[in-house]
Coordinates of C-alpha atoms in Angstrom, one line a residue:
M17 CA -1.9 32.7 4.2
R18 CA -5.0 32.9 6.4
Q19 CA -5.7 29.8 8.6
C20 CA -8.9 27.5 7.7
P21 CA -11.3 27.9 10.6
P22 CA -12.1 24.8 12.8
P23 CA -14.7 22.6 12.3
S24 CA -18.2 23.9 13.5
A25 CA -19.1 23.5 17.0
A26 CA -21.7 20.7 15.9
A27 CA -18.6 18.4 15.7
P28 CA -17.4 16.3 18.5
S29 CA -15.5 18.7 20.8
A30 CA -12.2 16.7 20.8
P31 CA -10.6 14.5 17.8
L32 CA -9.6 11.1 18.5
H33 CA -5.7 10.7 18.6
F34 CA -3.4 7.7 18.2
H35 CA 0.0 7.9 19.4
R36 CA 3.0 5.6 19.3
P37 CA 3.9 3.2 21.2
L38 CA 0.2 1.8 20.3
A39 CA -1.5 -0.9 22.4
A40 CA -4.2 -2.6 20.6
V41 CA -6.2 0.2 18.9
D42 CA -9.9 -0.5 19.4
S43 CA -11.8 -0.9 16.0
S44 CA -14.8 0.9 17.7
A45 CA -12.6 4.2 17.9
V46 CA -11.7 3.8 14.2
E47 CA -15.2 3.6 13.4
Q48 CA -16.2 6.7 15.2
L49 CA -13.7 8.3 13.0
F50 CA -15.5 6.8 9.9
A51 CA -18.7 8.3 11.1
L52 CA -17.7 12.0 11.1
P53 CA -19.0 14.3 8.7
F54 CA -17.1 14.0 5.6
L55 CA -15.6 17.7 5.4
D56 CA -14.8 17.4 9.5
L57 CA -13.0 14.0 8.5
L58 CA -11.1 15.6 5.9
Y59 CA -10.1 18.6 8.1
R60 CA -8.7 16.4 11.0
A61 CA -7.2 14.1 8.4
Q62 CA -5.3 17.2 6.8
T63 CA -4.3 18.5 10.5
V64 CA -2.6 15.3 11.1
H65 CA -1.0 15.1 7.9
R66 CA 0.5 18.6 7.8
A67 CA 1.7 17.9 11.3
H68 CA 4.1 14.8 10.5
H69 CA 4.7 15.4 6.6
R70 CA 5.7 18.2 4.3
A71 CA 2.4 19.8 2.8
N72 CA 1.9 19.2 -1.2
E73 CA 4.5 16.8 -1.5
V74 CA 3.9 13.5 -2.9
Q75 CA 6.3 10.6 -3.0
L76 CA 6.5 8.9 -6.7
S77 CA 7.1 5.3 -6.9
S78 CA 7.2 2.5 -9.9
L79 CA 6.0 -1.2 -9.5
L80 CA 7.3 -3.8 -11.9
S81 CA 6.3 -7.5 -11.8
I82 CA 9.5 -9.4 -11.6
K83 CA 7.8 -12.8 -11.8
T84 CA 4.3 -13.0 -13.0
G85 CA 1.6 -15.6 -12.7
G86 CA 1.5 -19.1 -11.2
C87 CA 1.2 -18.2 -7.7
A88 CA -0.1 -21.0 -5.4
E89 CA -2.3 -18.8 -3.2
D90 CA -5.6 -18.4 -3.8
C91 CA -6.5 -14.5 -3.3
S92 CA -9.9 -14.2 -4.8
Y93 CA -8.7 -10.7 -6.1
C94 CA -5.5 -11.7 -7.9
S95 CA -5.5 -12.8 -11.5
Q96 CA -2.0 -14.2 -10.9
S97 CA -3.1 -17.3 -8.8
A98 CA -2.8 -20.6 -10.3
H99 CA -6.1 -21.2 -9.0
H100 CA -8.0 -18.8 -11.4
K101 CA -7.0 -20.0 -14.6
D102 CA -9.8 -18.3 -16.2
A103 CA -8.2 -15.2 -15.7
G104 CA -5.7 -15.9 -18.4
V105 CA -2.2 -14.7 -16.6
P106 CA 0.1 -17.6 -17.5
A107 CA 3.0 -18.4 -15.1
G108 CA 6.2 -16.6 -15.9
K109 CA 9.9 -16.9 -14.7
L110 CA 11.9 -14.5 -12.7
M111 CA 13.3 -11.7 -14.8
E112 CA 16.8 -11.3 -15.5
V113 CA 18.7 -8.9 -13.0
D114 CA 19.9 -6.7 -16.0
D115 CA 16.1 -6.2 -17.2
V116 CA 15.0 -5.1 -14.0
V117 CA 17.6 -2.6 -13.6
Q118 CA 17.0 -1.3 -16.8
A119 CA 13.2 -0.9 -15.9
A120 CA 14.5 0.9 -12.8
R121 CA 16.3 3.4 -14.8
A122 CA 13.4 3.8 -16.9
A123 CA 11.3 4.6 -13.8
R124 CA 13.7 6.9 -12.4
A125 CA 13.8 8.7 -15.7
Q126 CA 10.1 9.5 -15.5
G127 CA 10.4 10.6 -11.8
A128 CA 10.2 7.6 -9.6
T129 CA 11.9 7.8 -6.5
R130 CA 11.1 4.5 -5.1
F131 CA 11.3 1.1 -7.4
C132 CA 9.0 -1.6 -6.0
M133 CA 9.7 -5.4 -7.4
G134 CA 6.8 -7.8 -6.9
A135 CA 6.9 -11.6 -7.5
A136 CA 3.9 -13.8 -7.7
W137 CA 5.0 -16.6 -5.1
R138 CA 4.1 -18.3 -2.2
N139 CA 7.5 -17.6 -0.6
P140 CA 11.0 -17.1 -2.4
K141 CA 12.9 -20.3 -3.0
E142 CA 16.6 -20.3 -2.0
R143 CA 17.9 -20.7 -5.3
D144 CA 16.2 -17.5 -6.3
M145 CA 17.7 -15.3 -3.3
A146 CA 21.0 -14.7 -5.1
A147 CA 19.2 -12.9 -7.9
L148 CA 17.1 -10.9 -5.9
T149 CA 19.8 -9.7 -3.5
D150 CA 21.4 -8.7 -6.7
M151 CA 18.4 -6.8 -8.0
V152 CA 18.3 -4.8 -4.5
Q153 CA 21.9 -3.8 -4.7
Q154 CA 21.8 -2.6 -8.5
V155 CA 18.6 -0.7 -8.2
R156 CA 19.9 0.7 -4.9
A157 CA 23.0 2.1 -6.6
L158 CA 20.8 3.9 -9.2
G159 CA 19.8 6.2 -6.0
L160 CA 16.4 4.6 -5.9
E161 CA 14.8 3.4 -2.7
T162 CA 13.9 -0.1 -3.2
C163 CA 11.1 -2.4 -2.0
M164 CA 10.0 -6.1 -2.7
T165 CA 7.2 -8.0 -2.3
L166 CA 7.7 -11.8 -2.4
G167 CA 5.2 -13.5 -0.2
M168 CA 6.2 -15.1 3.2
L169 CA 9.7 -14.7 4.4
E170 CA 12.0 -16.8 6.8
Q171 CA 14.1 -15.0 9.1
A172 CA 17.3 -15.6 7.2
Q173 CA 15.6 -14.3 4.0
A174 CA 14.7 -11.1 5.6
E175 CA 18.2 -10.8 6.9
A176 CA 19.5 -11.4 3.5
L177 CA 17.4 -8.7 1.9
K178 CA 18.4 -6.3 4.8
Q179 CA 21.9 -6.9 4.2
A180 CA 21.6 -6.4 0.4
G181 CA 20.3 -3.0 1.1
L182 CA 16.4 -3.4 0.9
D183 CA 14.7 -0.4 2.2
Y184 CA 11.1 -1.8 2.4
Y185 CA 9.2 -5.1 2.0
N186 CA 5.6 -4.9 1.3
H187 CA 3.5 -7.8 2.7
N188 CA -0.2 -6.5 3.0
L189 CA -2.8 -7.8 5.4
D190 CA -5.3 -7.1 2.9
T191 CA -8.5 -6.8 5.2
A192 CA -9.8 -7.0 8.7
P193 CA -9.3 -10.3 10.4
D194 CA -13.0 -11.2 10.5
F195 CA -13.2 -11.0 6.6
Y196 CA -10.1 -12.6 5.6
D197 CA -11.2 -16.1 5.4
K198 CA -13.8 -15.1 2.8
V199 CA -10.8 -13.9 0.5
I200 CA -7.9 -16.3 1.1
S201 CA -7.9 -19.9 2.2
T202 CA -4.1 -21.0 1.4
R203 CA -2.5 -18.6 3.8
S204 CA -3.6 -17.7 7.4
Y205 CA -3.7 -13.9 8.7
Q206 CA -1.1 -15.3 11.5
D207 CA 1.2 -16.3 8.6
R208 CA 1.0 -12.7 7.3
L209 CA 1.6 -11.2 11.0
D210 CA 4.6 -13.7 11.4
T211 CA 6.4 -12.4 8.2
L212 CA 5.9 -8.9 9.3
Q213 CA 7.6 -9.8 12.6
R214 CA 10.5 -11.2 10.9
V215 CA 10.6 -8.5 8.5
Q216 CA 10.6 -6.2 11.3
E217 CA 13.1 -8.1 13.1
A218 CA 15.7 -7.8 10.4
G219 CA 15.2 -3.9 10.5
L220 CA 13.3 -3.3 7.2
N221 CA 10.7 -0.8 6.9
V222 CA 7.3 -2.3 6.5
C223 CA 5.1 -1.5 3.6
C224 CA 1.7 -3.0 4.5
G225 CA -1.9 -2.1 3.8
G226 CA -5.0 -3.5 2.1
I227 CA -7.6 -3.8 -0.5
I228 CA -11.0 -1.6 -0.2
G229 CA -14.1 -2.8 -2.0
M230 CA -13.9 -6.7 -1.6
G231 CA -17.4 -6.8 -0.1
E232 CA -16.5 -6.0 3.2
T233 CA -18.4 -3.6 5.7
R234 CA -17.4 -0.3 7.0
A235 CA -16.7 -2.0 10.4
Q236 CA -14.4 -4.4 8.8
R237 CA -12.4 -1.6 7.0
A238 CA -12.1 -0.2 10.6
G239 CA -10.7 -3.2 11.7
L240 CA -8.1 -3.3 8.9
I241 CA -7.0 0.2 9.8
A242 CA -7.0 -1.0 13.5
Q243 CA -4.9 -4.0 13.1
L244 CA -2.4 -2.0 11.1
A245 CA -2.2 0.4 13.8
S246 CA -2.0 -2.1 16.4
L247 CA 1.4 -3.7 14.9
P248 CA 4.3 -3.4 17.5
V249 CA 5.7 -1.1 14.9
P250 CA 3.3 0.5 12.8
P251 CA 4.1 0.4 8.9
Q252 CA 6.1 3.1 7.5
S253 CA 4.1 2.5 4.4
V254 CA 0.6 1.9 4.0
P255 CA -0.7 1.1 0.4
I256 CA -4.7 1.7 0.1
N257 CA -5.8 -0.5 -2.9
H258 CA -9.4 0.0 -4.6
L259 CA -10.3 -3.4 -5.7
V260 CA -9.8 -3.8 -9.6
P261 CA -12.4 -6.5 -10.5
I262 CA -10.6 -8.8 -12.9
A263 CA -12.6 -11.3 -15.1
G264 CA -11.8 -15.0 -14.2
T265 CA -11.3 -14.0 -10.4
P266 CA -13.9 -14.7 -7.8
L267 CA -14.2 -11.0 -7.4
Q268 CA -14.9 -10.1 -10.9
D269 CA -18.5 -9.1 -10.0
A270 CA -17.9 -7.3 -6.8
A271 CA -20.1 -4.2 -6.7
P272 CA -18.3 -1.0 -6.9
L273 CA -17.6 1.1 -3.7
D274 CA -19.1 4.3 -3.3
E275 CA -15.9 6.9 -4.0
F276 CA -16.4 9.0 -0.8
E277 CA -16.2 5.7 1.2
F278 CA -13.0 5.1 -0.3
V279 CA -11.8 8.6 0.6
R280 CA -13.0 8.2 4.0
T281 CA -10.9 5.0 4.4
V282 CA -7.6 7.3 3.3
A283 CA -8.7 9.9 5.6
V284 CA -9.3 7.5 8.6
A285 CA -5.9 5.7 7.6
R286 CA -3.9 8.9 7.8
I287 CA -5.2 10.0 11.3
A288 CA -4.6 6.3 12.9
L289 CA -1.4 6.1 11.2
P290 CA 0.1 9.6 11.3
H291 CA 3.8 8.7 10.5
A292 CA 3.0 6.6 7.8
V293 CA 3.2 7.4 4.1
I294 CA -0.2 6.7 2.8
R295 CA 0.0 5.0 -0.7
L296 CA -2.9 5.6 -3.1
S297 CA -2.4 2.5 -4.9
A298 CA -4.4 0.2 -7.5
G299 CA -7.7 1.7 -8.7
R300 CA -6.6 4.8 -9.4
E301 CA -6.9 4.3 -13.4
S302 CA -10.9 4.1 -12.8
M303 CA -10.9 7.2 -10.5
S304 CA -11.8 10.7 -11.3
E305 CA -9.5 13.4 -10.9
A306 CA -11.6 15.0 -8.5
T307 CA -11.8 11.8 -6.4
Q308 CA -7.8 11.4 -6.4
A309 CA -7.6 15.1 -5.2
L310 CA -10.1 14.4 -2.5
C311 CA -7.7 11.4 -1.5
F312 CA -4.6 13.9 -1.5
A313 CA -6.6 16.2 0.6
A314 CA -7.2 13.2 3.1
G315 CA -3.6 12.5 3.6
A316 CA -2.6 10.3 0.8
N317 CA 1.0 11.2 0.0
S318 CA 2.4 8.7 -2.4
I319 CA 1.4 7.1 -5.5
F320 CA 2.6 4.7 -8.5
L321 CA 3.8 5.8 -11.9
G322 CA 3.5 3.6 -14.7
A323 CA 0.9 2.0 -17.1
K324 CA 0.8 -1.1 -15.2
L325 CA 0.7 -2.1 -11.5
L326 CA 1.9 -6.0 -11.6
T327 CA -1.1 -7.1 -14.0
T328 CA -3.6 -4.2 -13.4
A329 CA -4.0 -0.8 -15.6
N330 CA -2.6 2.3 -13.8
A331 CA -3.0 5.9 -15.1
P332 CA -0.6 7.0 -17.7
V333 CA 2.2 8.9 -16.3
S334 CA 1.7 12.1 -18.2
A335 CA -1.8 12.4 -16.7
D336 CA -0.5 11.8 -13.3
L337 CA 2.2 14.5 -13.7
D338 CA -0.3 16.9 -15.3
L339 CA -2.8 16.1 -12.5
L340 CA 0.1 16.9 -9.8
Q341 CA 1.0 20.1 -11.7
R342 CA -2.3 21.4 -11.6
L343 CA -3.1 20.3 -7.9
G344 CA 0.1 22.3 -7.0
L345 CA 1.6 19.2 -5.7
Q346 CA 5.5 18.3 -5.7
A347 CA 7.5 15.1 -6.1
A348 CA 9.4 14.3 -2.9
A349 CA 13.1 14.1 -3.2
A350 CA 14.8 10.6 -3.2
T351 CA 16.2 9.8 0.4
A352 CA 18.1 6.3 -0.8

């Protein structure tokens, strides 16, 4: 196959590189990536992607809400917050272990290799830990990678999940430090960083990303990516969510983000976090197939399968598998 020619001479002469171990990444350097001509940015992102990941391979995950609604946090984007009663999501109880395992089997049958379990909590209670660790053990026994997002964790809880066999813990930073208080007031940015530290100290892989399109500036999108890349151990999995405005939440009337800007964000994340799996997450249901294809070209190499992501709509499984087939993308094999 012919090699693609390098970017034109008009492009900057040397690309920006990020290597581990990382000191604090200067967000202005990340902003320079955002400012590149769109096609040059995609070229660099795809070059970085192919240097660290298998070309034309996408990891398929499934996400289940194991405890829905009634969350004590006031995240402006989330319908599950007890502060946003007009969103119409009632508080539920933790699912039974057998029901979670049954959902995991169904996800595996659809082609998922990672099963993610999310609970709308500020933090898990000790009384729930036995059921949570049982879920992890039984889902992992199916040959699936396991991921959980349960809010803030204490060190002993992180270690218990690791001992049970949990592969990944998801705890998003959501946005840049200087935009965070516009979105959330009940949990500090440092609270999130502290949980990430506990998770990493327990030996768990970290899934950590953010939400794009909440009214932040490009500089703040760069700040989020710089913060992720500056973690002592950069996250192994980085979900990039496109805001889904939900009626009854403070962000219900958020202005839509330009789709090229979203693709740019995916590309910049790929360059700044070369070893991470970049997960194209919430918001795909409203994206065109062409936009999704550009995201894959920009280095995204994971998606969620299933009609729902927690409480928001997702693309139908049949449509996803058809799109991957038409793009010549293969599902990654399970590694659990």
